[in-house]
Amino acid sequence: MKISDVKAHHIRIPYDAGPASFRQGASAIAALDMVVVEVTTDTGLTGWGDAFAYVCPKTTCSAVTEMIAPQARGLEVTDIGSAMEQVQRNLHLFGRYGITMFAISGLDIALWDLAAKIEGVPLHRLLGETKRTNIPAYASLLRIGSPDNIAGECRKALALGYGAIKLHE
């Protein structure tokens, strides 16, 4: 089974950060931007991955389209380790960090999704045995600023059922 195409999809999810003051440049961030990587095979099977985009989704999309897709087309899906090593070696000139690794990671995740689909098992089975049946979640709050607003946001998180809170102050 070979990779026939790789596409990047920019998804923007608006949200209200409330009193959070997390900023990029001159404006507050009011949406979650993510890049979803779609990998199709010559058999029609599709795998999906997430390429971290932070505040640069267009750049990450371009990296997937211009750097990753040409390297990935024609690769065998069955040996993820070899395929990823080949892609990383071919793109070494662009660095092993930042946008390049965001895009490479999206491909890697999509290949693991494909591997699970090929095997007909949930992805976690390919990664090892189940260690626990549930994992507690925590509220990860953005930088808020004032102590009163921080306390208010913490009260909201606790009321929603979170038992732990991560602050970015």
mmCIF file of C-alpha atoms in Angstrom:
data_model
loop_
_atom_site.group_PDB
_atom_site.id
_atom_site.type_symbol
_atom_site.label_atom_id
_atom_site.label_comp_id
_atom_site.label_asym_id
_atom_site.label_seq_id
_atom_site.Cartn_x
_atom_site.Cartn_y
_atom_site.Cartn_z
ATOM 1 C CA MET A 1 0.000 0.000 0.000
ATOM 2 C CA LYS A 2 1.494 3.319 -1.085
ATOM 3 C CA ILE A 3 0.763 6.936 -0.244
ATOM 4 C CA SER A 4 -0.982 8.542 -3.200
ATOM 5 C CA ASP A 5 -1.556 12.027 -1.787
ATOM 6 C CA VAL A 6 -1.063 14.265 1.234
ATOM 7 C CA LYS A 7 -3.229 17.325 1.849
ATOM 8 C CA ALA A 8 -3.302 19.970 4.569
ATOM 9 C CA HIS A 9 -6.572 21.413 5.868
ATOM 10 C CA HIS A 10 -6.587 24.605 7.935
ATOM 11 C CA ILE A 11 -9.326 24.522 10.552
ATOM 12 C CA ARG A 12 -10.154 27.633 12.565
ATOM 13 C CA ILE A 13 -12.333 27.298 15.660
ATOM 14 C CA PRO A 14 -13.366 30.662 17.144
ATOM 15 C CA TYR A 15 -13.543 30.915 20.912
ATOM 16 C CA ASP A 16 -13.920 33.505 23.622
ATOM 17 C CA ALA A 17 -10.927 33.519 25.951
ATOM 18 C CA GLY A 18 -12.777 35.655 28.476
ATOM 19 C CA PRO A 19 -10.394 37.776 30.528
ATOM 20 C CA ALA A 20 -7.327 35.971 29.135
ATOM 21 C CA SER A 21 -4.742 38.305 27.667
ATOM 22 C CA PHE A 22 -2.838 35.801 25.540
ATOM 23 C CA ARG A 23 -1.540 37.794 22.596
ATOM 24 C CA GLN A 24 0.418 37.231 19.437
ATOM 25 C CA GLY A 25 1.747 40.477 18.086
ATOM 26 C CA ALA A 26 -0.728 43.321 18.432
ATOM 27 C CA SER A 27 -3.951 41.346 18.720
ATOM 28 C CA ALA A 28 -5.495 38.851 21.110
ATOM 29 C CA ILE A 29 -5.903 35.313 19.828
ATOM 30 C CA ALA A 30 -9.606 34.625 19.389
ATOM 31 C CA ALA A 31 -9.506 31.242 17.633
ATOM 32 C CA LEU A 32 -7.816 27.870 17.753
ATOM 33 C CA ASP A 33 -5.995 27.334 14.468
ATOM 34 C CA MET A 34 -5.027 23.807 13.581
ATOM 35 C CA VAL A 35 -3.806 21.969 10.524
ATOM 36 C CA VAL A 36 -5.207 18.518 9.855
ATOM 37 C CA VAL A 37 -3.155 16.324 7.525
ATOM 38 C CA GLU A 38 -5.012 13.922 5.239
ATOM 39 C CA VAL A 39 -3.004 11.026 3.794
ATOM 40 C CA THR A 40 -4.662 8.887 1.117
ATOM 41 C CA THR A 41 -3.370 5.599 -0.225
ATOM 42 C CA ASP A 42 -3.568 3.856 -3.577
ATOM 43 C CA THR A 43 -6.182 1.540 -1.999
ATOM 44 C CA GLY A 44 -8.444 4.440 -1.022
ATOM 45 C CA LEU A 45 -7.747 4.190 2.708
ATOM 46 C CA THR A 46 -7.287 7.570 4.446
ATOM 47 C CA GLY A 47 -5.332 8.472 7.579
ATOM 48 C CA TRP A 48 -5.554 11.702 9.539
ATOM 49 C CA GLY A 49 -2.954 13.572 11.571
ATOM 50 C CA ASP A 50 -2.577 16.883 13.374
ATOM 51 C CA ALA A 51 0.231 19.258 12.422
ATOM 52 C CA PHE A 52 0.671 21.726 15.275
ATOM 53 C CA ALA A 53 0.140 25.218 13.886
ATOM 54 C CA TYR A 54 0.136 27.561 16.900
ATOM 55 C CA VAL A 55 -0.175 30.974 15.216
ATOM 56 C CA CYS A 56 1.185 29.971 11.811
ATOM 57 C CA PRO A 57 -1.403 27.674 10.189
ATOM 58 C CA LYS A 58 -0.851 28.980 6.661
ATOM 59 C CA THR A 59 2.876 28.366 6.975
ATOM 60 C CA THR A 60 2.295 24.869 8.349
ATOM 61 C CA CYS A 61 -0.148 24.144 5.492
ATOM 62 C CA SER A 62 2.467 25.320 2.998
ATOM 63 C CA ALA A 63 5.101 23.103 4.628
ATOM 64 C CA VAL A 64 2.815 20.070 4.347
ATOM 65 C CA THR A 65 1.907 20.881 0.737
ATOM 66 C CA GLU A 66 5.333 21.945 -0.532
ATOM 67 C CA MET A 67 7.746 19.882 1.583
ATOM 68 C CA ILE A 68 5.959 16.848 3.008
ATOM 69 C CA ALA A 69 3.572 15.804 0.236
ATOM 70 C CA PRO A 70 6.264 15.490 -2.472
ATOM 71 C CA GLN A 71 8.450 13.436 -0.105
ATOM 72 C CA ALA A 72 5.602 11.169 0.996
ATOM 73 C CA ARG A 73 3.934 10.332 -2.318
ATOM 74 C CA GLY A 74 4.845 6.808 -3.332
ATOM 75 C CA LEU A 75 6.131 5.721 0.102
ATOM 76 C CA GLU A 76 5.003 2.372 1.477
ATOM 77 C CA VAL A 77 2.670 2.755 4.464
ATOM 78 C CA THR A 78 3.720 -0.544 6.057
ATOM 79 C CA ASP A 79 7.060 0.617 7.524
ATOM 80 C CA ILE A 80 6.385 3.889 9.333
ATOM 81 C CA GLY A 81 9.822 4.069 10.930
ATOM 82 C CA SER A 82 11.669 3.810 7.608
ATOM 83 C CA ALA A 83 9.261 6.178 5.859
ATOM 84 C CA MET A 84 9.599 8.830 8.551
ATOM 85 C CA GLU A 85 13.392 8.469 8.657
ATOM 86 C CA GLN A 86 13.546 8.940 4.884
ATOM 87 C CA VAL A 87 11.333 12.050 4.983
ATOM 88 C CA GLN A 88 13.345 13.561 7.851
ATOM 89 C CA ARG A 89 16.669 12.888 6.115
ATOM 90 C CA ASN A 90 15.394 14.404 2.873
ATOM 91 C CA LEU A 91 14.217 17.527 4.700
ATOM 92 C CA HIS A 92 17.179 17.835 7.073
ATOM 93 C CA LEU A 93 18.268 21.034 5.321
ATOM 94 C CA PHE A 94 15.120 22.782 6.632
ATOM 95 C CA GLY A 95 15.862 21.870 10.253
ATOM 96 C CA ARG A 96 14.598 19.413 12.814
ATOM 97 C CA TYR A 97 12.393 21.871 14.718
ATOM 98 C CA GLY A 98 9.605 24.402 14.224
ATOM 99 C CA ILE A 99 7.440 24.404 11.112
ATOM 100 C CA THR A 100 9.327 21.537 9.478
ATOM 101 C CA MET A 101 8.699 19.247 12.442
ATOM 102 C CA PHE A 102 5.089 20.429 12.783
ATOM 103 C CA ALA A 103 4.484 19.228 9.221
ATOM 104 C CA ILE A 104 6.495 15.997 9.599
ATOM 105 C CA SER A 105 4.601 15.201 12.804
ATOM 106 C CA GLY A 106 1.263 15.560 11.015
ATOM 107 C CA LEU A 107 2.382 12.950 8.483
ATOM 108 C CA ASP A 108 3.657 10.640 11.236
ATOM 109 C CA ILE A 109 0.350 10.768 13.125
ATOM 110 C CA ALA A 110 -1.618 10.140 9.914
ATOM 111 C CA LEU A 111 0.553 7.095 9.131
ATOM 112 C CA TRP A 112 -0.150 5.647 12.574
ATOM 113 C CA ASP A 113 -3.862 6.245 11.987
ATOM 114 C CA LEU A 114 -3.537 4.324 8.712
ATOM 115 C CA ALA A 115 -1.615 1.509 10.400
ATOM 116 C CA ALA A 116 -4.412 1.051 12.939
ATOM 117 C CA LYS A 117 -7.012 1.017 10.159
ATOM 118 C CA ILE A 118 -5.011 -1.566 8.198
ATOM 119 C CA GLU A 119 -4.781 -3.788 11.289
ATOM 120 C CA GLY A 120 -8.438 -3.157 12.167
ATOM 121 C CA VAL A 121 -7.598 -2.179 15.743
ATOM 122 C CA PRO A 122 -7.738 1.020 17.792
ATOM 123 C CA LEU A 123 -4.495 2.979 17.550
ATOM 124 C CA HIS A 124 -3.690 2.543 21.235
ATOM 125 C CA ARG A 125 -3.329 -1.211 20.644
ATOM 126 C CA LEU A 126 -0.420 -0.596 18.261
ATOM 127 C CA LEU A 127 1.317 1.532 20.880
ATOM 128 C CA GLY A 128 1.242 -1.047 23.679
ATOM 129 C CA GLU A 129 -0.966 -2.488 26.354
ATOM 130 C CA THR A 130 -3.589 -0.485 28.211
ATOM 131 C CA LYS A 131 -2.114 0.893 31.423
ATOM 132 C CA ARG A 132 -5.254 2.564 32.748
ATOM 133 C CA THR A 133 -8.880 2.944 31.740
ATOM 134 C CA ASN A 134 -9.247 6.670 32.347
ATOM 135 C CA ILE A 135 -7.046 9.714 32.572
ATOM 136 C CA PRO A 136 -8.188 12.721 34.593
ATOM 137 C CA ALA A 137 -8.386 15.994 32.682
ATOM 138 C CA TYR A 138 -7.284 19.383 33.939
ATOM 139 C CA ALA A 139 -8.293 22.888 32.941
ATOM 140 C CA SER A 140 -5.417 24.675 31.185
ATOM 141 C CA LEU A 141 -6.172 28.373 31.454
ATOM 142 C CA LEU A 142 -4.628 31.044 29.264
ATOM 143 C CA ARG A 143 -2.688 33.932 30.785
ATOM 144 C CA ILE A 144 -5.323 35.973 32.561
ATOM 145 C CA GLY A 145 -3.495 38.712 34.420
ATOM 146 C CA SER A 146 -5.414 40.100 37.362
ATOM 147 C CA PRO A 147 -5.768 38.022 40.559
ATOM 148 C CA ASP A 148 -9.531 38.610 40.675
ATOM 149 C CA ASN A 149 -10.010 37.367 37.112
ATOM 150 C CA ILE A 150 -7.729 34.378 37.770
ATOM 151 C CA ALA A 151 -9.804 33.428 40.826
ATOM 152 C CA GLY A 152 -13.024 33.782 38.823
ATOM 153 C CA GLU A 153 -11.761 31.589 35.984
ATOM 154 C CA CYS A 154 -10.567 28.988 38.495
ATOM 155 C CA ARG A 155 -14.006 28.936 40.122
ATOM 156 C CA LYS A 156 -15.569 28.377 36.671
ATOM 157 C CA ALA A 157 -13.205 25.484 35.950
ATOM 158 C CA LEU A 158 -13.932 23.870 39.309
ATOM 159 C CA ALA A 159 -17.682 24.275 38.733
ATOM 160 C CA LEU A 160 -17.276 22.473 35.400
ATOM 161 C CA GLY A 161 -15.830 19.492 37.298
ATOM 162 C CA TYR A 162 -12.096 19.910 36.801
ATOM 163 C CA GLY A 163 -10.117 18.674 39.793
ATOM 164 C CA ALA A 164 -6.894 20.345 38.700
ATOM 165 C CA ILE A 165 -6.011 23.632 37.005
ATOM 166 C CA LYS A 166 -2.905 24.693 35.107
ATOM 167 C CA LEU A 167 -2.185 28.404 35.191
ATOM 168 C CA HIS A 168 0.002 30.224 32.688
ATOM 169 C CA GLU A 169 0.729 33.276 34.772
#
